[in-house]
Amino acid sequence: MHSTMFAMPLTIARILRHGSTIHGSSTVGTWNGDGFDRLTYAEVGERAARLAHALRTRLGVDVGTRPQDRQGVVGTFMWNNARHLELCLAVPAMGAVAHPVNLRMTDAQIAYTVRHSGDEVLVVDAVLIDVLAPVLPLLPSTLRHIVVAGPGDRGPLAGFAGEVHDYEELIADSPSDYPWEEELDEHTAAVICYTSGTTGHPKGIVYSHRSIYLHCLQGAAPNRYDLTLRETAFPIGPMFHVNGWGIPHAAFATGADLLLTDRHSKPASLARIIEAGRPGVAAAVPTVWTGLLDELDARPRDTSSLRRGLVGGSACPPGLIAAYRERHGVELLHAWGMAETSSLVTTALPPRGVDAEQEWAHRVSQGQFPVSVRFRVVGPDGAVVPNDGVSTGELQLRGPCVTAAYHGGVDAPPHRPAEHFTADGWLRTGDIGNVSPDGFLTLTDRAKDVIKSGGEFISSVALENALTEHPAVVEAAVVAVSDDHWGERPLAAVSLRAGSRVDFEDLRDFLRLHLASWMVPERWAVVGRVPKTSVGKHDKRRIRDEYARGLLDVVHLGGRPGGGAAAGQAGPAGG
Amino acid sequence: MHSTMFAMPLTIARILRHGSTIHGSSTVGTWNGDGFDRLTYAEVGERAARLAHALRTRLGVDVGTRPQDRQGVVGTFMWNNARHLELCLAVPAMGAVAHPVNLRMTDAQIAYTVRHSGDEVLVVDAVLIDVLAPVLPLLPSTLRHIVVAGPGDRGPLAGFAGEVHDYEELIADSPSDYPWEEELDEHTAAVICYTSGTTGHPKGIVYSHRSIYLHCLQGAAPNRYDLTLRETAFPIGPMFHVNGWGIPHAAFATGADLLLTDRHSKPASLARIIEAGRPGVAAAVPTVWTGLLDELDARPRDTSSLRRGLVGGSACPPGLIAAYRERHGVELLHAWGMAETSSLVTTALPPRGVDAEQEWAHRVSQGQFPVSVRFRVVGPDGAVVPNDGVSTGELQLRGPCVTAAYHGGVDAPPHRPAEHFTADGWLRTGDIGNVSPDGFLTLTDRAKDVIKSGGEFISSVALENALTEHPAVVEAAVVAVSDDHWGERPLAAVSLRAGSRVDFEDLRDFLRLHLASWMVPERWAVVGRVPKTSVGKHDKRRIRDEYARGLLDVVHLGGRPGGGAAAGQAGPAGG
């Protein structure tokens, strides 16, 4: 039976129009190092309109209103600031596609993403020209325009073969209203973001108007950003990371004011921004919250406005949540999501009526699933395991805000590599964990690091955490190595405290106090220090490589998992 | 460009599945007069599954997954209780259509809606059999089954030609899980509700899965029901009024507990339910809040849990908002919406940073538009007027939760009468008002009552409110009458206090103190009392009819609007 409701689509144009009219007096404040440069949302709307006219008529950016239409792609190479905000709203609202380029990728990766997404225009903060300069020779000829935002030396752009424009000059003479595409097909592309794994090329995710809008509607909820027109939101994470976790859209939809860091993202700046801008809610990755905590502990500031901080992007140390609660009166709300899920999936607001221990267990979990995301946990044998809080497997997702494929590039169809998507249509998150009966997720490992041993998962992280509690161990990394009988078994590479001597058998016995005996490794090696990736994570790939090439001095304690047999002994770490 | 996101639909099956698993330990409490009969959402889910099996296999209800499919329609004739909840979730989630019948319509209207929507099954609360009995002879033969919920005398159903079933017996032997249609086309029909105007047949609105889901996602927001798994919600309004304003769906989506009145909707029962069930948020029409206020003032109870009450359905007297705030510490949040808009549109959460007077002005307005509803105000000349808080016109809407037509009945297409829908695709709300620059709506009149005079609107309500401030006036009703020069002019029918004498010229001069002189009526009549409709509203149609038929003794003060000329004098009302 046909419903009688309007088939009106969910579009970014609607968010922009609503925010710049109904919430026209709300403001975005961009930190300039001493204070805020403020624009009202009405001014953002007018500047977005001028920009859209300029992109359309002066730079010839194509627009479309259906998924099958050709749409121009406009890249941004910018910090979080009001210009970046107006770009990320205007470009999709006019029917083109925004591509916020991740500044933190390598030069080759940046060039790859500009080529792969087909950027014709790249808007660059003047202060980032130096960062862009080494990428210039790698950029494709399809990039026709570079638009420079703000004052600064254009010299390094001299070698660019296309045209260079000044942002303010470009938009100066255009009309301040624009016929935004409020009724385009909501499945049309709106924004492309790229996520860089440790291997292969960055992978592109093409968010639709629908996915961004639905994520935005949920974002206002009281177990998420909790936004109304009475609030000020401070998205600390960059807008090139999954649209600033959707906070800018949610602010425009609700009328909450926005604070943006521009290039001032060091802890001391964040503390000043919070004191001066008085946000009620902020969002950042754990390392940012850790840096801010150290800053606030050392140089206290008035952060009394801040009642909630979303923390996600990687697992949050429970001590960090406790420290903010106890020392600064801030509720850090643990959240989990990824670029592939439009950012936020789970948030860890505990249920009521539980004791303090349970309350804490819920708080430090990854959080509870929302209505709009379907999930399942798939065990090592490929079967879905129950949500009993114990059974472990890979987390797989479906949903209107979840990606079903990766972007194939200009004129190429999307692709669904089996490593990331199941044949029956689920996203493989690559995360290993369990879900409680009340839908709270606990992640224990990355799929590529977990050890699949005799039909069970062994968490490398659980072993590493237990090992580092031993007084002789400085660092530990556990990797899977192949085993004729069990398929895989864990290998523990430990770095020992200078001057300490310890038997591997002692370590094995120590682990048995904390973990099931079948989880405890037989294979052990001592390393000077655990090798790290460029972002400071354990480089487990290198350990696996060195093991495979026979470069590690491995002791095998022998016996079947759970029993103890031969013994080995290790000296202290060198240096 | 194609997005890479899953095209997963928004369905009631998703809400039911999520609520009955993730939030399986949340509860719905149905008041039994002494306490709550509680079911967990997991139990609701199991009972819903049993019901779906029984409807499908025992009663042969058709299901569909696309708008073009034939779907069976299941009517409900029930109070707010857990069985009604499981019906309203199960029927759409299985791919059929739920039709919560409005118990408060006339017998003929009830029979009309059952026939028009094509109900094959009608589920009746046993305690409502006596209310249904006089409707039985009017019911169509297409109604094949009556299912009786709860114990009670089935005698009055003896004359029903179809089969009569007992609800619990019907569902007893079915499996407790069901393959809910989680991935049906979201534009498929889910629920039909009928709205009864003062003229003509009731009009059917067919909500889609999409419209209910989107309304539900917004419902959790902090400027609406503000729901999380830590909350208890109390939808006082009946579920046959626009799905209980969407609160049951929002509770299942968020895990908030639910309280339901069953048949106990008198103020004393509401007070006991609040004291015993400790809801944080409730929702009802102004008359219910007024009755509850009198009850709480007379017999105080512990209502300390209640922090917010949504009030809508008709304009809320400001004094009611003040009384709850001052005497009971409850924030009454003024809201506006209609059956045609899936219930909630605007809510009146004031902005921050305004003075007390402005705060109050925002609170007593109808509230601020949300992102998902497009609106325009159309003046008497058909042109859109600016949102300046002054310019007045008819409110017109579009949006994914707004109806674009009325249901045409079984096998008939939807219809769009020009009285209710514009040619360019907007719903005419029939409400007259203005919108401030920050999107706050103030309604002043119904379109059918407003006076269109010389290209301007004159509010009948404004004239009536001003007239009743005169000490000699008991009641006043103002209607439009045709005028050769101005198109329409107001006619004021007043009922005077016994023993008082007043000149119409005095009343005219009194009005000029309050309103622009061109708004002041020339035509005056005294009536014994203002005629009322069956629900106690001024029966303006009768006054217009009596005027047209020359039955009113009308004095014409003469002169042009704004000037004063001839005089008239009236005696007091008889008796």
mmCIF file of N, CA and C in Angstrom, chain A residues 1-6 8 14 18 22-23 67 69 71 182-183 186 189 206 208 210 213 220 222 226-228 230-232 257 342 350-352 368-374 398-399 401-405 425 438-439, chain B residues 1-6 8 14 18 22-23 67 69 71 182-183 186 189 206 208 210-211 213 220 222 226-228 230-232 257 342 350-352 368-374 398-399 401-405 425 438-439:
data_model
loop_
_atom_site.group_PDB
_atom_site.id
_atom_site.type_symbol
_atom_site.label_atom_id
_atom_site.label_comp_id
_atom_site.label_asym_id
_atom_site.label_seq_id
_atom_site.Cartn_x
_atom_site.Cartn_y
_atom_site.Cartn_z
ATOM 1 N N MET A 1 0.854 -1.182 0.000
ATOM 2 C CA MET A 1 0.000 0.000 0.000
ATOM 3 C C MET A 1 0.901 1.247 0.000
ATOM 4 N N HIS A 2 0.498 2.219 -0.787
ATOM 5 C CA HIS A 2 1.272 3.460 -0.845
ATOM 6 C C HIS A 2 1.000 4.304 0.400
ATOM 7 N N SER A 3 2.049 4.872 0.956
ATOM 8 C CA SER A 3 1.828 5.845 2.026
ATOM 9 C C SER A 3 1.416 7.166 1.381
ATOM 10 N N THR A 4 0.913 8.079 2.194
ATOM 11 C CA THR A 4 0.511 9.385 1.661
ATOM 12 C C THR A 4 1.542 10.468 1.974
ATOM 13 N N MET A 5 2.710 10.069 2.510
ATOM 14 C CA MET A 5 3.667 11.077 2.963
ATOM 15 C C MET A 5 4.488 11.639 1.794
ATOM 16 N N PHE A 6 4.939 12.869 1.951
ATOM 17 C CA PHE A 6 5.860 13.449 0.980
ATOM 18 C C PHE A 6 7.104 12.577 0.869
ATOM 19 N N MET A 8 9.922 13.609 0.362
ATOM 20 C CA MET A 8 10.976 14.638 0.401
ATOM 21 C C MET A 8 12.293 14.035 0.868
ATOM 22 N N ARG A 14 19.187 21.012 2.873
ATOM 23 C CA ARG A 14 18.191 21.279 3.921
ATOM 24 C C ARG A 14 18.887 21.721 5.220
ATOM 25 N N HIS A 18 18.359 25.404 6.654
ATOM 26 C CA HIS A 18 17.781 25.510 7.998
ATOM 27 C C HIS A 18 18.727 26.265 8.939
ATOM 28 N N ILE A 22 16.787 29.702 10.175
ATOM 29 C CA ILE A 22 16.240 29.524 11.533
ATOM 30 C C ILE A 22 17.304 29.786 12.598
ATOM 31 N N HIS A 23 18.502 29.284 12.357
ATOM 32 C CA HIS A 23 19.585 29.460 13.336
ATOM 33 C C HIS A 23 20.607 30.485 12.835
ATOM 34 N N PRO A 67 22.275 9.894 -8.440
ATOM 35 C CA PRO A 67 23.529 9.121 -8.336
ATOM 36 C C PRO A 67 24.190 8.899 -9.690
ATOM 37 N N ASP A 69 24.400 10.954 -12.133
ATOM 38 C CA ASP A 69 24.918 12.192 -12.726
ATOM 39 C C ASP A 69 26.419 12.352 -12.474
ATOM 40 N N GLN A 71 29.327 14.562 -11.240
ATOM 41 C CA GLN A 71 29.428 15.680 -10.288
ATOM 42 C C GLN A 71 30.891 16.077 -10.166
ATOM 43 N N GLU A 182 17.689 21.335 -2.627
ATOM 44 C CA GLU A 182 17.031 20.769 -1.452
ATOM 45 C C GLU A 182 16.267 19.494 -1.763
ATOM 46 N N GLU A 183 16.016 19.233 -3.036
ATOM 47 C CA GLU A 183 15.208 18.054 -3.339
ATOM 48 C C GLU A 183 15.916 17.101 -4.306
ATOM 49 N N GLU A 186 18.453 11.620 -2.466
ATOM 50 C CA GLU A 186 19.287 11.558 -1.258
ATOM 51 C C GLU A 186 20.403 10.533 -1.334
ATOM 52 N N ALA A 189 25.976 11.274 -4.162
ATOM 53 C CA ALA A 189 27.217 11.483 -3.411
ATOM 54 C C ALA A 189 27.289 12.899 -2.858
ATOM 55 N N VAL A 206 32.343 7.106 0.011
ATOM 56 C CA VAL A 206 31.518 8.165 -0.563
ATOM 57 C C VAL A 206 30.223 8.253 0.246
ATOM 58 N N SER A 208 26.641 9.623 1.234
ATOM 59 C CA SER A 208 25.505 10.200 0.520
ATOM 60 C C SER A 208 24.879 11.304 1.360
ATOM 61 N N ARG A 210 21.879 11.241 2.251
ATOM 62 C CA ARG A 210 21.088 10.477 3.210
ATOM 63 C C ARG A 210 21.914 10.032 4.414
ATOM 64 N N TYR A 213 22.833 13.001 6.620
ATOM 65 C CA TYR A 213 21.646 13.559 7.278
ATOM 66 C C TYR A 213 21.182 12.659 8.430
ATOM 67 N N ALA A 220 22.234 14.669 17.576
ATOM 68 C CA ALA A 220 21.707 15.567 18.597
ATOM 69 C C ALA A 220 21.251 14.836 19.855
ATOM 70 N N PRO A 222 20.544 12.776 23.309
ATOM 71 C CA PRO A 222 21.190 13.002 24.615
ATOM 72 C C PRO A 222 22.241 11.966 24.987
ATOM 73 N N ASP A 226 24.135 15.597 22.328
ATOM 74 C CA ASP A 226 23.185 16.261 23.230
ATOM 75 C C ASP A 226 23.076 17.751 22.895
ATOM 76 N N LEU A 227 22.692 18.029 21.658
ATOM 77 C CA LEU A 227 22.740 19.408 21.156
ATOM 78 C C LEU A 227 21.358 20.038 21.023
ATOM 79 N N THR A 228 21.264 21.297 21.447
ATOM 80 C CA THR A 228 20.114 22.153 21.163
ATOM 81 C C THR A 228 20.646 23.537 20.819
ATOM 82 N N ARG A 230 20.719 25.863 22.683
ATOM 83 C CA ARG A 230 21.272 26.441 23.917
ATOM 84 C C ARG A 230 22.720 26.001 24.153
ATOM 85 N N GLU A 231 23.294 25.243 23.228
ATOM 86 C CA GLU A 231 24.575 24.581 23.473
ATOM 87 C C GLU A 231 25.683 25.171 22.600
ATOM 88 N N THR A 232 26.940 24.935 23.022
ATOM 89 C CA THR A 232 28.101 25.224 22.178
ATOM 90 C C THR A 232 28.910 23.937 22.027
ATOM 91 N N ASP A 257 26.017 26.579 18.809
ATOM 92 C CA ASP A 257 27.199 27.301 18.338
ATOM 93 C C ASP A 257 28.359 26.324 18.140
ATOM 94 N N SER A 342 30.475 6.482 9.080
ATOM 95 C CA SER A 342 30.096 7.899 9.201
ATOM 96 C C SER A 342 30.473 8.459 10.570
ATOM 97 N N PRO A 350 25.898 4.612 30.496
ATOM 98 C CA PRO A 350 25.488 3.410 31.230
ATOM 99 C C PRO A 350 23.989 3.429 31.517
ATOM 100 N N PRO A 351 23.378 2.254 31.679
ATOM 101 C CA PRO A 351 21.978 2.222 32.122
ATOM 102 C C PRO A 351 21.881 2.699 33.566
ATOM 103 N N ARG A 352 20.657 3.017 33.989
ATOM 104 C CA ARG A 352 20.471 3.366 35.401
ATOM 105 C C ARG A 352 20.203 2.091 36.186
ATOM 106 N N GLN A 368 27.028 1.281 23.533
ATOM 107 C CA GLN A 368 25.821 0.556 23.115
ATOM 108 C C GLN A 368 25.444 0.895 21.671
ATOM 109 N N PHE A 369 24.977 -0.103 20.948
ATOM 110 C CA PHE A 369 24.571 0.106 19.559
ATOM 111 C C PHE A 369 23.297 0.930 19.474
ATOM 112 N N PRO A 370 23.216 1.803 18.475
ATOM 113 C CA PRO A 370 21.998 2.576 18.224
ATOM 114 C C PRO A 370 21.060 1.806 17.302
ATOM 115 N N VAL A 371 19.833 2.294 17.195
ATOM 116 C CA VAL A 371 18.794 1.589 16.431
ATOM 117 C C VAL A 371 19.165 1.466 14.952
ATOM 118 N N SER A 372 19.936 2.405 14.431
ATOM 119 C CA SER A 372 20.140 2.451 12.985
ATOM 120 C C SER A 372 21.290 1.600 12.480
ATOM 121 N N VAL A 373 21.958 0.896 13.355
ATOM 122 C CA VAL A 373 23.064 0.041 12.915
ATOM 123 C C VAL A 373 22.761 -1.414 13.276
ATOM 124 N N ARG A 374 22.737 -2.274 12.264
ATOM 125 C CA ARG A 374 22.639 -3.712 12.507
ATOM 126 C C ARG A 374 24.047 -4.255 12.683
ATOM 127 N N ARG A 398 25.866 -3.489 9.163
ATOM 128 C CA ARG A 398 25.067 -2.984 8.052
ATOM 129 C C ARG A 398 24.320 -1.764 8.561
ATOM 130 N N GLY A 399 23.970 -0.863 7.663
ATOM 131 C CA GLY A 399 23.153 0.262 8.107
ATOM 132 C C GLY A 399 23.199 1.383 7.107
ATOM 133 N N CYS A 401 24.077 4.329 7.457
ATOM 134 C CA CYS A 401 25.252 5.189 7.609
ATOM 135 C C CYS A 401 26.543 4.377 7.540
ATOM 136 N N VAL A 402 26.456 3.134 7.036
ATOM 137 C CA VAL A 402 27.620 2.244 6.954
ATOM 138 C C VAL A 402 27.966 2.063 5.481
ATOM 139 N N THR A 403 29.282 2.027 5.185
ATOM 140 C CA THR A 403 29.668 1.871 3.790
ATOM 141 C C THR A 403 29.558 0.411 3.359
ATOM 142 N N ALA A 404 29.069 0.205 2.138
ATOM 143 C CA ALA A 404 28.863 -1.128 1.585
ATOM 144 C C ALA A 404 29.952 -1.483 0.592
ATOM 145 N N ALA A 405 30.881 -0.525 0.364
ATOM 146 C CA ALA A 405 31.907 -0.721 -0.657
ATOM 147 C C ALA A 405 32.938 0.400 -0.501
ATOM 148 N N GLY A 425 26.880 -9.365 2.311
ATOM 149 C CA GLY A 425 26.530 -7.961 2.430
ATOM 150 C C GLY A 425 26.703 -7.335 3.800
ATOM 151 N N ASP A 438 22.793 -6.573 26.520
ATOM 152 C CA ASP A 438 22.161 -5.258 26.354
ATOM 153 C C ASP A 438 22.884 -4.392 25.319
ATOM 154 N N GLY A 439 23.636 -5.048 24.423
ATOM 155 C CA GLY A 439 24.133 -4.344 23.249
ATOM 156 C C GLY A 439 25.336 -3.455 23.490
ATOM 157 N N MET B 1 27.175 11.063 -8.888
ATOM 158 C CA MET B 1 28.088 10.026 -8.430
ATOM 159 C C MET B 1 27.361 9.153 -7.404
ATOM 160 N N HIS B 2 27.588 7.848 -7.502
ATOM 161 C CA HIS B 2 26.973 6.924 -6.552
ATOM 162 C C HIS B 2 27.695 6.992 -5.217
ATOM 163 N N SER B 3 26.944 7.006 -4.133
ATOM 164 C CA SER B 3 27.579 6.868 -2.835
ATOM 165 C C SER B 3 27.918 5.401 -2.640
ATOM 166 N N THR B 4 28.748 5.120 -1.635
ATOM 167 C CA THR B 4 29.101 3.723 -1.358
ATOM 168 C C THR B 4 28.329 3.179 -0.160
ATOM 169 N N MET B 5 27.355 3.937 0.355
ATOM 170 C CA MET B 5 26.690 3.519 1.587
ATOM 171 C C MET B 5 25.621 2.456 1.316
ATOM 172 N N PHE B 6 25.377 1.619 2.336
ATOM 173 C CA PHE B 6 24.275 0.668 2.257
ATOM 174 C C PHE B 6 22.974 1.418 2.013
ATOM 175 N N MET B 8 20.244 0.591 3.118
ATOM 176 C CA MET B 8 19.365 -0.075 4.099
ATOM 177 C C MET B 8 18.202 0.827 4.467
ATOM 178 N N ARG B 14 13.018 -2.702 12.283
ATOM 179 C CA ARG B 14 14.308 -2.383 12.913
ATOM 180 C C ARG B 14 14.101 -1.867 14.333
ATOM 181 N N HIS B 18 15.436 -3.925 17.468
ATOM 182 C CA HIS B 18 16.402 -3.257 18.349
ATOM 183 C C HIS B 18 15.868 -3.186 19.773
ATOM 184 N N ILE B 22 18.432 -5.337 22.187
ATOM 185 C CA ILE B 22 19.352 -4.442 22.902
ATOM 186 C C ILE B 22 18.707 -3.880 24.173
ATOM 187 N N HIS B 23 17.439 -3.501 24.061
ATOM 188 C CA HIS B 23 16.739 -2.927 25.214
ATOM 189 C C HIS B 23 15.724 -3.923 25.778
ATOM 190 N N PRO B 67 5.469 -0.510 -1.846
ATOM 191 C CA PRO B 67 4.235 0.290 -1.863
ATOM 192 C C PRO B 67 3.168 -0.288 -2.788
ATOM 193 N N ASP B 69 2.453 -3.364 -3.245
ATOM 194 C CA ASP B 69 1.907 -4.644 -2.782
ATOM 195 C C ASP B 69 0.578 -4.455 -2.050
ATOM 196 N N GLN B 71 -1.580 -5.132 1.085
ATOM 197 C CA GLN B 71 -1.268 -5.422 2.492
ATOM 198 C C GLN B 71 -2.571 -5.501 3.278
ATOM 199 N N GLU B 182 12.803 -6.468 7.993
ATOM 200 C CA GLU B 182 13.732 -5.386 8.311
ATOM 201 C C GLU B 182 14.223 -4.659 7.077
ATOM 202 N N GLU B 183 14.033 -5.250 5.909
ATOM 203 C CA GLU B 183 14.593 -4.594 4.725
ATOM 204 C C GLU B 183 13.524 -4.358 3.652
ATOM 205 N N GLU B 186 11.097 1.362 2.419
ATOM 206 C CA GLU B 186 10.674 2.226 3.523
ATOM 207 C C GLU B 186 9.480 3.113 3.182
ATOM 208 N N ALA B 189 3.412 1.400 3.252
ATOM 209 C CA ALA B 189 2.495 1.819 4.318
ATOM 210 C C ALA B 189 2.754 1.052 5.600
ATOM 211 N N VAL B 206 -1.785 7.912 5.702
ATOM 212 C CA VAL B 206 -1.065 6.640 5.674
ATOM 213 C C VAL B 206 0.413 6.920 5.929
ATOM 214 N N SER B 208 4.258 6.064 6.417
ATOM 215 C CA SER B 208 5.174 5.051 5.890
ATOM 216 C C SER B 208 6.141 4.627 6.991
ATOM 217 N N ARG B 210 9.240 4.887 6.676
ATOM 218 C CA ARG B 210 10.211 5.985 6.680
ATOM 219 C C ARG B 210 9.740 7.153 7.548
ATOM 220 N N SER B 211 8.481 7.562 7.391
ATOM 221 C CA SER B 211 8.036 8.748 8.128
ATOM 222 C C SER B 211 8.014 8.480 9.629
ATOM 223 N N TYR B 213 9.861 6.271 11.243
ATOM 224 C CA TYR B 213 11.240 6.099 11.713
ATOM 225 C C TYR B 213 11.934 7.458 11.870
ATOM 226 N N ALA B 220 13.933 11.563 20.115
ATOM 227 C CA ALA B 220 14.839 11.415 21.251
ATOM 228 C C ALA B 220 15.584 12.705 21.588
ATOM 229 N N PRO B 222 17.084 16.368 22.651
ATOM 230 C CA PRO B 222 16.893 17.046 23.940
ATOM 231 C C PRO B 222 15.892 18.193 23.903
ATOM 232 N N ASP B 226 13.684 13.937 24.741
ATOM 233 C CA ASP B 226 14.927 13.858 25.519
ATOM 234 C C ASP B 226 15.086 12.469 26.133
ATOM 235 N N LEU B 227 15.103 11.457 25.299
ATOM 236 C CA LEU B 227 15.056 10.074 25.786
ATOM 237 C C LEU B 227 16.391 9.349 25.653
ATOM 238 N N THR B 228 16.733 8.608 26.697
ATOM 239 C CA THR B 228 17.835 7.641 26.660
ATOM 240 C C THR B 228 17.372 6.399 27.409
ATOM 241 N N ARG B 230 18.129 5.725 30.218
ATOM 242 C CA ARG B 230 18.038 6.066 31.638
ATOM 243 C C ARG B 230 16.696 6.697 31.981
ATOM 244 N N GLU B 231 15.777 6.804 31.015
ATOM 245 C CA GLU B 231 14.571 7.616 31.184
ATOM 246 C C GLU B 231 13.315 6.746 31.232
ATOM 247 N N THR B 232 12.228 7.309 31.777
ATOM 248 C CA THR B 232 10.898 6.694 31.680
ATOM 249 C C THR B 232 9.957 7.703 31.045
ATOM 250 N N ASP B 257 11.987 3.362 29.428
ATOM 251 C CA ASP B 257 10.806 2.633 29.872
ATOM 252 C C ASP B 257 9.548 3.404 29.484
ATOM 253 N N SER B 342 2.682 13.726 11.402
ATOM 254 C CA SER B 342 3.234 12.648 12.239
ATOM 255 C C SER B 342 3.348 13.066 13.698
ATOM 256 N N PRO B 350 13.316 27.734 24.561
ATOM 257 C CA PRO B 350 13.823 29.079 24.257
ATOM 258 C C PRO B 350 15.331 29.073 24.029
ATOM 259 N N PRO B 351 15.818 30.048 23.247
ATOM 260 C CA PRO B 351 17.277 30.190 23.120
ATOM 261 C C PRO B 351 17.861 30.678 24.443
ATOM 262 N N ARG B 352 19.178 30.565 24.578
ATOM 263 C CA ARG B 352 19.832 31.122 25.769
ATOM 264 C C ARG B 352 20.179 32.575 25.494
ATOM 265 N N GLN B 368 9.778 26.230 17.781
ATOM 266 C CA GLN B 368 10.717 26.415 16.676
ATOM 267 C C GLN B 368 10.679 25.218 15.707
ATOM 268 N N PHE B 369 10.780 25.526 14.416
ATOM 269 C CA PHE B 369 10.769 24.469 13.401
ATOM 270 C C PHE B 369 12.033 23.636 13.461
ATOM 271 N N PRO B 370 11.901 22.334 13.245
ATOM 272 C CA PRO B 370 13.058 21.454 13.161
ATOM 273 C C PRO B 370 13.595 21.393 11.734
ATOM 274 N N VAL B 371 14.777 20.803 11.575
ATOM 275 C CA VAL B 371 15.448 20.766 10.277
ATOM 276 C C VAL B 371 14.640 20.005 9.237
ATOM 277 N N SER B 372 13.859 19.029 9.655
ATOM 278 C CA SER B 372 13.225 18.134 8.677
ATOM 279 C C SER B 372 11.887 18.627 8.143
ATOM 280 N N VAL B 373 11.439 19.790 8.557
ATOM 281 C CA VAL B 373 10.171 20.318 8.051
ATOM 282 C C VAL B 373 10.418 21.653 7.347
ATOM 283 N N ARG B 374 10.050 21.692 6.071
ATOM 284 C CA ARG B 374 10.065 22.967 5.345
ATOM 285 C C ARG B 374 8.728 23.657 5.570
ATOM 286 N N ARG B 398 5.988 21.101 4.003
ATOM 287 C CA ARG B 398 6.481 19.942 3.259
ATOM 288 C C ARG B 398 7.474 19.214 4.147
ATOM 289 N N GLY B 399 7.624 17.928 3.937
ATOM 290 C CA GLY B 399 8.658 17.223 4.682
ATOM 291 C C GLY B 399 8.428 15.729 4.653
ATOM 292 N N CYS B 401 8.020 13.728 6.962
ATOM 293 C CA CYS B 401 7.043 13.261 7.958
ATOM 294 C C CYS B 401 5.717 14.001 7.802
ATOM 295 N N VAL B 402 5.509 14.661 6.659
ATOM 296 C CA VAL B 402 4.293 15.437 6.407
ATOM 297 C C VAL B 402 3.492 14.725 5.318
ATOM 298 N N THR B 403 2.151 14.705 5.473
ATOM 299 C CA THR B 403 1.353 14.009 4.471
ATOM 300 C C THR B 403 1.168 14.902 3.240
ATOM 301 N N ALA B 404 1.260 14.262 2.080
ATOM 302 C CA ALA B 404 1.137 14.957 0.795
ATOM 303 C C ALA B 404 -0.241 14.737 0.181
ATOM 304 N N ALA B 405 -1.092 13.963 0.880
ATOM 305 C CA ALA B 405 -2.405 13.599 0.324
ATOM 306 C C ALA B 405 -3.201 12.920 1.427
ATOM 307 N N GLY B 425 2.359 21.654 -4.311
ATOM 308 C CA GLY B 425 2.865 20.584 -3.457
ATOM 309 C C GLY B 425 3.185 20.952 -2.023
ATOM 310 N N ASP B 438 13.856 33.793 13.913
ATOM 311 C CA ASP B 438 14.538 32.595 14.407
ATOM 312 C C ASP B 438 13.633 31.360 14.386
ATOM 313 N N GLY B 439 12.595 31.391 13.532
ATOM 314 C CA GLY B 439 11.842 30.172 13.263
ATOM 315 C C GLY B 439 10.870 29.752 14.346
#
